[in-house]
GROMACS .gro file of C-alpha atoms in nm:
model
  377
    1MET     CA    1   0.646  -5.546  -1.549
    2HIS     CA    2   0.901  -5.627  -1.817
    3LEU     CA    3   0.796  -5.519  -2.165
    4THR     CA    4   0.882  -5.758  -2.447
    5ASN     CA    5   1.018  -5.641  -2.781
    6ILE     CA    6   0.676  -5.689  -2.941
    7GLN     CA    7   0.506  -5.486  -2.667
    8ILE     CA    8   0.755  -5.199  -2.708
    9ALA     CA    9   0.702  -5.194  -3.083
   10GLY     CA   10   0.325  -5.206  -3.029
   11ILE     CA   11   0.333  -4.909  -2.791
   12ALA     CA   12   0.537  -4.711  -3.041
   13PHE     CA   13   0.302  -4.795  -3.328
   14PHE     CA   14  -0.007  -4.697  -3.123
   15ILE     CA   15   0.145  -4.362  -3.031
   16PHE     CA   16   0.218  -4.280  -3.392
   17VAL     CA   17  -0.117  -4.379  -3.539
   18SER     CA   18  -0.303  -4.191  -3.263
   19THR     CA   19  -0.143  -3.855  -3.352
   20ASN     CA   20  -0.212  -3.648  -3.659
   21ALA     CA   21   0.130  -3.490  -3.709
   22GLN     CA   22   0.323  -3.570  -4.023
   23SER     CA   23   0.582  -3.845  -3.983
   24LEU     CA   24   0.911  -3.919  -4.155
   25SER     CA   25   1.033  -4.277  -4.192
   26SER     CA   26   1.354  -4.431  -4.321
   27PHE     CA   27   1.507  -4.775  -4.368
   28ASP     CA   28   1.883  -4.809  -4.333
   29GLY     CA   29   2.123  -5.090  -4.268
   30GLN     CA   30   2.480  -5.202  -4.228
   31LEU     CA   31   2.610  -5.516  -4.397
   32MET     CA   32   2.955  -5.639  -4.308
   33GLY     CA   33   3.180  -5.931  -4.384
   34GLN     CA   34   3.471  -6.026  -4.161
   35GLY     CA   35   3.751  -6.277  -4.193
   36GLY     CA   36   4.053  -6.349  -3.977
   37ILE     CA   37   4.343  -6.588  -3.964
   38GLY     CA   38   4.621  -6.641  -3.712
   39PHE     CA   39   4.988  -6.642  -3.811
   40GLU     CA   40   5.096  -6.918  -3.576
   41LYS     CA   41   5.090  -7.279  -3.687
   42GLY     CA   42   4.756  -7.435  -3.602
   43SER     CA   43   4.592  -7.098  -3.531
   44ALA     CA   44   4.218  -7.060  -3.567
   45ARG     CA   45   4.052  -6.910  -3.874
   46TYR     CA   46   3.736  -6.703  -3.865
   47MET     CA   47   3.486  -6.586  -4.123
   48GLY     CA   48   3.144  -6.435  -4.080
   49THR     CA   49   2.885  -6.190  -4.198
   50ARG     CA   50   2.650  -5.961  -4.010
   51TYR     CA   51   2.354  -5.747  -4.114
   52LEU     CA   52   2.201  -5.475  -3.897
   53PRO     CA   53   1.877  -5.354  -4.060
   54GLU     CA   54   1.733  -5.037  -3.906
   55PHE     CA   55   1.388  -4.881  -3.941
   56THR     CA   56   1.327  -4.536  -3.794
   57LEU     CA   57   1.012  -4.329  -3.771
   58LYS     CA   58   1.010  -3.966  -3.657
   59LYS     CA   59   0.717  -3.737  -3.594
   60ARG     CA   60   0.717  -3.375  -3.481
   61ILE     CA   61   0.386  -3.294  -3.315
   62ASP     CA   62   0.462  -2.923  -3.272
   63SER     CA   63   0.761  -2.701  -3.192
   64LEU     CA   64   0.790  -2.848  -2.840
   65HIS     CA   65   0.686  -3.213  -2.881
   66ALA     CA   66   0.843  -3.487  -3.093
   67LEU     CA   67   0.830  -3.866  -3.115
   68ALA     CA   68   1.075  -4.116  -3.259
   69VAL     CA   69   1.095  -4.495  -3.291
   70GLU     CA   70   1.389  -4.713  -3.386
   71VAL     CA   71   1.371  -5.086  -3.456
   72SER     CA   72   1.683  -5.275  -3.566
   73GLY     CA   73   1.797  -5.635  -3.568
   74ASN     CA   74   2.123  -5.827  -3.557
   75LEU     CA   75   2.145  -6.111  -3.810
   76ASN     CA   76   2.477  -6.291  -3.816
   77ALA     CA   77   2.636  -6.613  -3.939
   78SER     CA   78   2.994  -6.712  -3.857
   79GLN     CA   79   3.231  -7.005  -3.856
   80ILE     CA   80   3.550  -7.068  -3.659
   81LEU     CA   81   3.793  -7.337  -3.779
   82ASN     CA   82   4.046  -7.455  -3.523
   83GLY     CA   83   4.237  -7.752  -3.658
   84SER     CA   84   3.987  -8.028  -3.723
   85GLN     CA   85   3.724  -7.859  -3.507
   86LYS     CA   86   3.460  -7.640  -3.665
   87GLU     CA   87   3.210  -7.418  -3.484
   88SER     CA   88   2.927  -7.256  -3.677
   89ILE     CA   89   2.688  -6.997  -3.535
   90THR     CA   90   2.374  -6.850  -3.690
   91ASP     CA   91   2.164  -6.609  -3.490
   92PHE     CA   92   1.906  -6.334  -3.517
   93SER     CA   93   1.836  -6.110  -3.219
   94PRO     CA   94   1.701  -5.758  -3.158
   95TYR     CA   95   1.966  -5.487  -3.164
   96ARG     CA   96   1.764  -5.173  -3.082
   97ILE     CA   97   1.392  -5.137  -3.013
   98TRP     CA   98   1.295  -4.811  -2.848
   99VAL     CA   99   1.045  -4.526  -2.854
  100ARG     CA  100   1.149  -4.170  -2.763
  101TYR     CA  101   0.934  -3.876  -2.657
  102GLN     CA  102   1.080  -3.523  -2.640
  103LEU     CA  103   0.914  -3.237  -2.451
  104LYS     CA  104   1.093  -2.902  -2.428
  105LYS     CA  105   1.414  -2.985  -2.243
  106TRP     CA  106   1.306  -3.338  -2.146
  107GLU     CA  107   1.371  -3.665  -2.325
  108PHE     CA  108   1.215  -4.004  -2.243
  109ARG     CA  109   1.341  -4.320  -2.415
  110LEU     CA  110   1.194  -4.665  -2.345
  111GLY     CA  111   1.312  -5.001  -2.476
  112LEU     CA  112   1.625  -5.182  -2.588
  113GLN     CA  113   1.880  -4.903  -2.623
  114LYS     CA  114   2.243  -4.800  -2.597
  115ILE     CA  115   2.337  -4.604  -2.282
  116ASP     CA  116   2.688  -4.463  -2.287
  117PHE     CA  117   2.862  -4.188  -2.091
  118GLY     CA  118   3.202  -4.098  -1.950
  119VAL     CA  119   3.513  -3.928  -2.087
  120ALA     CA  120   3.765  -4.214  -2.113
  121GLN     CA  121   3.834  -4.354  -2.459
  122LEU     CA  122   4.020  -4.684  -2.421
  123LEU     CA  123   4.005  -4.813  -2.061
  124ARG     CA  124   3.666  -4.708  -1.929
  125PRO     CA  125   3.562  -4.748  -1.562
  126LEU     CA  126   3.217  -4.601  -1.645
  127GLN     CA  127   3.134  -4.849  -1.918
  128TRP     CA  128   2.844  -4.972  -1.709
  129PHE     CA  129   2.582  -5.047  -1.976
  130ASN     CA  130   2.757  -5.145  -2.299
  131GLN     CA  131   3.033  -5.367  -2.438
  132ILE     CA  132   3.216  -5.139  -2.682
  133ASP     CA  133   3.554  -5.296  -2.765
  134PRO     CA  134   3.817  -5.030  -2.850
  135ARG     CA  135   3.964  -5.273  -3.105
  136ASP     CA  136   3.635  -5.271  -3.299
  137PRO     CA  137   3.645  -4.988  -3.558
  138LEU     CA  138   3.263  -4.994  -3.579
  139GLY     CA  139   3.200  -4.959  -3.205
  140LEU     CA  140   2.921  -5.218  -3.200
  141THR     CA  141   2.757  -5.313  -2.872
  142ASN     CA  142   2.452  -5.488  -2.736
  143GLY     CA  143   2.193  -5.267  -2.570
  144VAL     CA  144   2.006  -5.281  -2.240
  145TYR     CA  145   1.633  -5.284  -2.166
  146GLY     CA  146   1.512  -4.988  -1.968
  147LEU     CA  147   1.376  -4.636  -1.941
  148LEU     CA  148   1.615  -4.342  -1.976
  149VAL     CA  149   1.507  -3.989  -1.881
  150ARG     CA  150   1.726  -3.688  -1.958
  151HIS     CA  151   1.680  -3.321  -1.872
  152TYR     CA  152   1.891  -3.043  -2.024
  153PHE     CA  153   1.941  -2.718  -1.833
  154LYS     CA  154   1.993  -2.373  -1.986
  155ASN     CA  155   2.366  -2.380  -1.904
  156ASN     CA  156   2.402  -2.711  -2.098
  157SER     CA  157   2.431  -2.915  -1.779
  158ASN     CA  158   2.219  -3.230  -1.789
  159LEU     CA  159   2.056  -3.482  -1.558
  160TRP     CA  160   2.012  -3.851  -1.642
  161LEU     CA  161   1.779  -4.092  -1.462
  162TRP     CA  162   1.735  -4.456  -1.558
  163GLY     CA  163   1.561  -4.774  -1.462
  164LEU     CA  164   1.667  -5.105  -1.621
  165TYR     CA  165   1.495  -5.443  -1.620
  166GLY     CA  166   1.542  -5.776  -1.796
  167ASN     CA  167   1.922  -5.762  -1.838
  168ASN     CA  168   2.156  -6.043  -1.734
  169LYS     CA  169   2.486  -5.995  -1.917
  170THR     CA  170   2.815  -5.864  -1.785
  171ARG     CA  171   2.914  -5.523  -1.920
  172GLY     CA  172   3.245  -5.339  -1.917
  173PHE     CA  173   3.446  -5.436  -1.609
  174ASP     CA  174   3.157  -5.619  -1.437
  175ALA     CA  175   3.282  -5.907  -1.225
  176PHE     CA  176   2.928  -6.048  -1.195
  177PRO     CA  177   2.621  -6.043  -1.421
  178SER     CA  178   2.296  -5.868  -1.335
  179ILE     CA  179   1.996  -6.068  -1.219
  180LYS     CA  180   1.739  -6.051  -1.498
  181LYS     CA  181   1.425  -6.028  -1.283
  182HIS     CA  182   1.548  -5.749  -1.055
  183PRO     CA  183   1.534  -5.380  -1.154
  184GLU     CA  184   1.842  -5.159  -1.172
  185LEU     CA  185   1.822  -4.789  -1.086
  186GLY     CA  186   2.056  -4.495  -1.116
  187GLY     CA  187   2.132  -4.146  -1.235
  188ARG     CA  188   2.397  -3.902  -1.349
  189PHE     CA  189   2.452  -3.526  -1.330
  190GLN     CA  190   2.691  -3.358  -1.572
  191LYS     CA  191   2.797  -2.995  -1.537
  192PHE     CA  192   2.999  -2.784  -1.777
  193VAL     CA  193   3.263  -2.563  -1.617
  194PRO     CA  194   3.520  -2.322  -1.765
  195LYS     CA  195   3.747  -2.521  -2.000
  196GLY     CA  196   3.589  -2.852  -1.909
  197GLU     CA  197   3.315  -3.065  -1.760
  198ILE     CA  198   3.260  -3.273  -1.446
  199ALA     CA  199   3.002  -3.541  -1.367
  200ILE     CA  200   2.896  -3.780  -1.094
  201SER     CA  201   2.704  -4.105  -1.152
  202TYR     CA  202   2.535  -4.366  -0.933
  203HIS     CA  203   2.388  -4.710  -1.004
  204TYR     CA  204   2.222  -4.981  -0.795
  205ARG     CA  205   2.157  -5.340  -0.897
  206LYS     CA  206   2.150  -5.695  -0.763
  207ALA     CA  207   2.441  -5.898  -0.896
  208GLY     CA  208   2.446  -6.272  -0.943
  209GLN     CA  209   2.708  -6.543  -0.936
  210ASN     CA  210   2.981  -6.570  -1.197
  211PRO     CA  211   3.088  -6.938  -1.224
  212LEU     CA  212   3.439  -6.831  -1.332
  213PHE     CA  213   3.513  -6.720  -0.975
  214ASP     CA  214   3.581  -6.986  -0.715
  215ILE     CA  215   3.379  -6.820  -0.441
  216ASN     CA  216   3.074  -6.899  -0.235
  217PRO     CA  217   2.783  -6.882  -0.481
  218LEU     CA  218   2.534  -6.607  -0.402
  219SER     CA  219   2.212  -6.579  -0.597
  220GLN     CA  220   2.158  -6.213  -0.505
  221ASN     CA  221   2.407  -5.953  -0.387
  222PRO     CA  222   2.299  -5.586  -0.367
  223GLU     CA  223   2.558  -5.369  -0.537
  224HIS     CA  224   2.614  -4.994  -0.516
  225ARG     CA  225   2.845  -4.815  -0.756
  226ILE     CA  226   2.945  -4.452  -0.780
  227GLY     CA  227   3.143  -4.288  -1.059
  228TRP     CA  228   3.322  -3.961  -1.112
  229ASP     CA  229   3.459  -3.819  -1.435
  230SER     CA  230   3.608  -3.488  -1.546
  231LYS     CA  231   3.764  -3.351  -1.863
  232TRP     CA  232   3.967  -3.037  -1.927
  233ASP     CA  233   4.090  -2.862  -2.242
  234LEU     CA  234   4.416  -2.691  -2.143
  235GLY     CA  235   4.581  -2.695  -2.483
  236ILE     CA  236   4.633  -3.063  -2.416
  237GLY     CA  237   4.327  -3.270  -2.336
  238LEU     CA  238   4.322  -3.416  -1.984
  239TRP     CA  239   4.063  -3.637  -1.818
  240THR     CA  240   4.000  -3.864  -1.523
  241GLU     CA  241   3.735  -4.132  -1.480
  242SER     CA  242   3.679  -4.353  -1.177
  243SER     CA  243   3.432  -4.604  -1.037
  244PHE     CA  244   3.392  -4.757  -0.692
  245ILE     CA  245   3.172  -5.066  -0.652
  246HIS     CA  246   3.060  -5.204  -0.315
  247ARG     CA  247   2.874  -5.532  -0.271
  248ARG     CA  248   2.674  -5.557   0.049
  249LEU     CA  249   2.732  -5.929   0.107
  250ASN     CA  250   3.092  -6.024   0.179
  251ILE     CA  251   3.254  -6.220  -0.105
  252ASP     CA  252   3.623  -6.161  -0.035
  253PRO     CA  253   3.826  -6.063  -0.224
  254PHE     CA  254   3.557  -5.923  -0.458
  255THR     CA  255   3.347  -5.733  -0.205
  256ASN     CA  256   3.477  -5.403  -0.342
  257GLN     CA  257   3.617  -5.287  -0.675
  258PHE     CA  258   3.796  -4.961  -0.749
  259LEU     CA  259   3.896  -4.837  -1.095
  260PHE     CA  260   4.073  -4.511  -1.173
  261ASN     CA  261   4.168  -4.385  -1.520
  262PHE     CA  262   4.388  -4.089  -1.609
  263GLY     CA  263   4.424  -3.990  -1.974
  264MET     CA  264   4.545  -3.723  -2.213
  265ASP     CA  265   4.550  -3.652  -2.585
  266TYR     CA  266   4.713  -3.404  -2.821
  267THR     CA  267   4.719  -3.345  -3.197
  268PHE     CA  268   5.062  -3.262  -3.337
  269SER     CA  269   5.096  -3.047  -3.650
  270ILE     CA  270   5.286  -3.320  -3.832
  271GLY     CA  271   5.177  -3.384  -4.190
  272ASN     CA  272   4.798  -3.417  -4.193
  273GLY     CA  273   4.783  -3.411  -3.811
  274LEU     CA  274   4.902  -3.686  -3.578
  275THR     CA  275   4.676  -3.749  -3.277
  276LEU     CA  276   4.809  -3.935  -2.975
  277ALA     CA  277   4.598  -4.044  -2.679
  278SER     CA  278   4.721  -4.229  -2.372
  279GLU     CA  279   4.543  -4.369  -2.066
  280HIS     CA  280   4.650  -4.550  -1.753
  281LEU     CA  281   4.403  -4.762  -1.558
  282PHE     CA  282   4.457  -4.864  -1.197
  283SER     CA  283   4.213  -5.134  -1.087
  284SER     CA  284   4.185  -5.301  -0.750
  285THR     CA  285   3.964  -5.562  -0.588
  286LEU     CA  286   3.942  -5.536  -0.209
  287ASN     CA  287   3.799  -5.743   0.073
  288GLY     CA  288   3.519  -5.619   0.295
  289ARG     CA  289   3.757  -5.469   0.549
  290LEU     CA  290   3.959  -5.285   0.279
  291THR     CA  291   4.276  -5.441   0.423
  292GLU     CA  292   4.369  -5.680   0.140
  293SER     CA  293   4.368  -5.607  -0.229
  294MET     CA  294   4.470  -5.736  -0.571
  295ASN     CA  295   4.595  -5.456  -0.794
  296LEU     CA  296   4.643  -5.430  -1.170
  297ASN     CA  297   4.790  -5.151  -1.382
  298THR     CA  298   4.722  -5.118  -1.753
  299THR     CA  299   4.852  -4.852  -1.992
  300ALA     CA  300   4.702  -4.786  -2.336
  301LEU     CA  301   4.827  -4.575  -2.626
  302SER     CA  302   4.623  -4.476  -2.932
  303ILE     CA  303   4.766  -4.328  -3.252
  304ASN     CA  304   4.562  -4.182  -3.538
  305TYR     CA  305   4.701  -4.039  -3.861
  306PRO     CA  306   4.486  -3.944  -4.165
  307LEU     CA  307   4.674  -4.045  -4.480
  308SER     CA  308   4.427  -3.874  -4.711
  309PHE     CA  309   4.064  -3.768  -4.726
  310TYR     CA  310   3.970  -4.133  -4.783
  311SER     CA  311   4.218  -4.329  -4.572
  312SER     CA  312   4.370  -4.335  -4.225
  313LEU     CA  313   4.607  -4.538  -4.013
  314ASN     CA  314   4.528  -4.621  -3.649
  315GLY     CA  315   4.723  -4.802  -3.383
  316LEU     CA  316   4.642  -4.934  -3.034
  317VAL     CA  317   4.889  -5.067  -2.779
  318TYR     CA  318   4.800  -5.207  -2.435
  319ASN     CA  319   5.041  -5.318  -2.166
  320GLN     CA  320   4.938  -5.500  -1.849
  321TRP     CA  321   5.230  -5.435  -1.616
  322GLU     CA  322   5.191  -5.707  -1.352
  323ASN     CA  323   5.173  -5.988  -1.610
  324ASN     CA  324   5.392  -5.815  -1.871
  325GLN     CA  325   5.132  -5.891  -2.140
  326GLN     CA  326   5.077  -5.673  -2.446
  327THR     CA  327   4.797  -5.622  -2.695
  328LEU     CA  328   4.874  -5.461  -3.033
  329VAL     CA  329   4.634  -5.350  -3.307
  330ILE     CA  330   4.723  -5.170  -3.634
  331ASN     CA  331   4.422  -5.071  -3.844
  332TYR     CA  332   4.432  -4.934  -4.199
  333GLN     CA  333   4.100  -4.787  -4.314
  334TYR     CA  334   4.000  -4.688  -4.668
  335GLU     CA  335   3.668  -4.535  -4.773
  336PHE     CA  336   3.538  -4.639  -5.114
  337ARG     CA  337   3.235  -4.489  -5.282
  338PHE     CA  338   2.984  -4.741  -5.149
  339PHE     CA  339   3.165  -4.924  -4.869
  340SER     CA  340   3.447  -4.907  -4.617
  341SER     CA  341   3.736  -5.149  -4.576
  342TYR     CA  342   3.956  -5.224  -4.275
  343ILE     CA  343   4.278  -5.425  -4.268
  344ILE     CA  344   4.368  -5.507  -3.908
  345LEU     CA  345   4.696  -5.656  -3.788
  346TYR     CA  346   4.676  -5.769  -3.428
  347TYR     CA  347   4.833  -5.951  -3.141
  348ASN     CA  348   4.602  -6.056  -2.855
  349PRO     CA  349   4.724  -6.249  -2.547
  350GLU     CA  350   4.541  -6.561  -2.437
  351GLU     CA  351   4.386  -6.382  -2.138
  352ASN     CA  352   4.201  -6.052  -2.127
  353GLN     CA  353   4.436  -5.773  -2.021
  354GLY     CA  354   4.184  -5.519  -1.895
  355ILE     CA  355   4.029  -5.438  -2.232
  356GLN     CA  356   3.651  -5.440  -2.245
  357GLN     CA  357   3.556  -5.737  -2.463
  358ASN     CA  358   3.274  -5.739  -2.715
  359GLU     CA  359   3.093  -6.057  -2.810
  360ILE     CA  360   2.980  -5.894  -3.137
  361PHE     CA  361   3.332  -5.829  -3.268
  362THR     CA  362   3.544  -6.145  -3.287
  363ASN     CA  363   3.901  -6.126  -3.154
  364LEU     CA  364   4.128  -6.429  -3.191
  365ALA     CA  365   4.422  -6.491  -2.960
  366GLY     CA  366   4.781  -6.464  -3.080
  367PRO     CA  367   4.914  -6.277  -3.385
  368GLY     CA  368   4.699  -6.252  -3.696
  369ILE     CA  369   4.522  -6.042  -3.954
  370GLN     CA  370   4.157  -5.945  -4.003
  371LEU     CA  371   3.977  -5.804  -4.303
  372LEU     CA  372   3.652  -5.617  -4.252
  373LEU     CA  373   3.427  -5.488  -4.532
  374VAL     CA  374   3.127  -5.268  -4.446
  375TYR     CA  375   2.843  -5.150  -4.669
  376ASN     CA  376   2.598  -4.889  -4.538
  377HIS     CA  377   2.269  -4.818  -4.713
   0.00000   0.00000   0.00000
């Protein structure tokens, strides 16, 4: 049975009032204003505001048991002007609503939550359950409804088990959305090894039709996906992350998907410390017989340089080799006493070039500039 947001909040409230342990509550929030304008003649203009209020309640029952609840919303209003056309959007939706119970080395979290794992930073084959856009300096993402169970072993290895229900959006590199009324199940085991870590992940769901693809519409298609990631600190950071997706019903050429990422990073002792990170993503869609494929190669480069204790300069460059399309982002960040500011110069091609898109953070096509102001309380 799918629990609604009100039911989840009610369960959390009942648990807290039925225990006698002392609780600690807090109310926080993030208020942001964003504006953007394109440099080309006739380019669109964007302006909007967003508020993410967050209420948390924590209760430690004893040294081994603890409870926590988080309830937050997403209130936004925006307007896009494109020539004589104007599009206005006002919306309020839940952002996080979950209750967490901790017992010794176990953790149980139920509700609308963020689930994120993997070692890649920019082009992420294991971005199965969120929509974090690497161009977004705040890393905002919608959550998923489900139950997440985690167990931590004495050697710091950990086991994840999850069951999701009531989700129907595409996430990461999904070619097809989930079917809302079918459960999704999976798990992950992560082990720490000398100078690094390795992990294997698995997920099962039933995928639905995406109208953007000109294929035979299928209302339900069982989908199995397996992921592998590893990271090593050898003076230079090295990592790999991969995902293979198989759909049981034949929908050539999208019956199978394979994504493989190789990345590295290093901090040079130049000035305040210059950090470079680079990743290359190979992605392929294959038919059911694995004899025909469509391949894409994307390379990403990230640059970070702290100018002072309060400011930094960041750059992102993406190149999609087959189409010779580039994405460029230069972000200057300054921390004031009560808020943060971001000035973002960008160039985005008309079509997505392998970057995970985020419907929360607005990205306009072409060259332009964005200003983002954020106040946290």
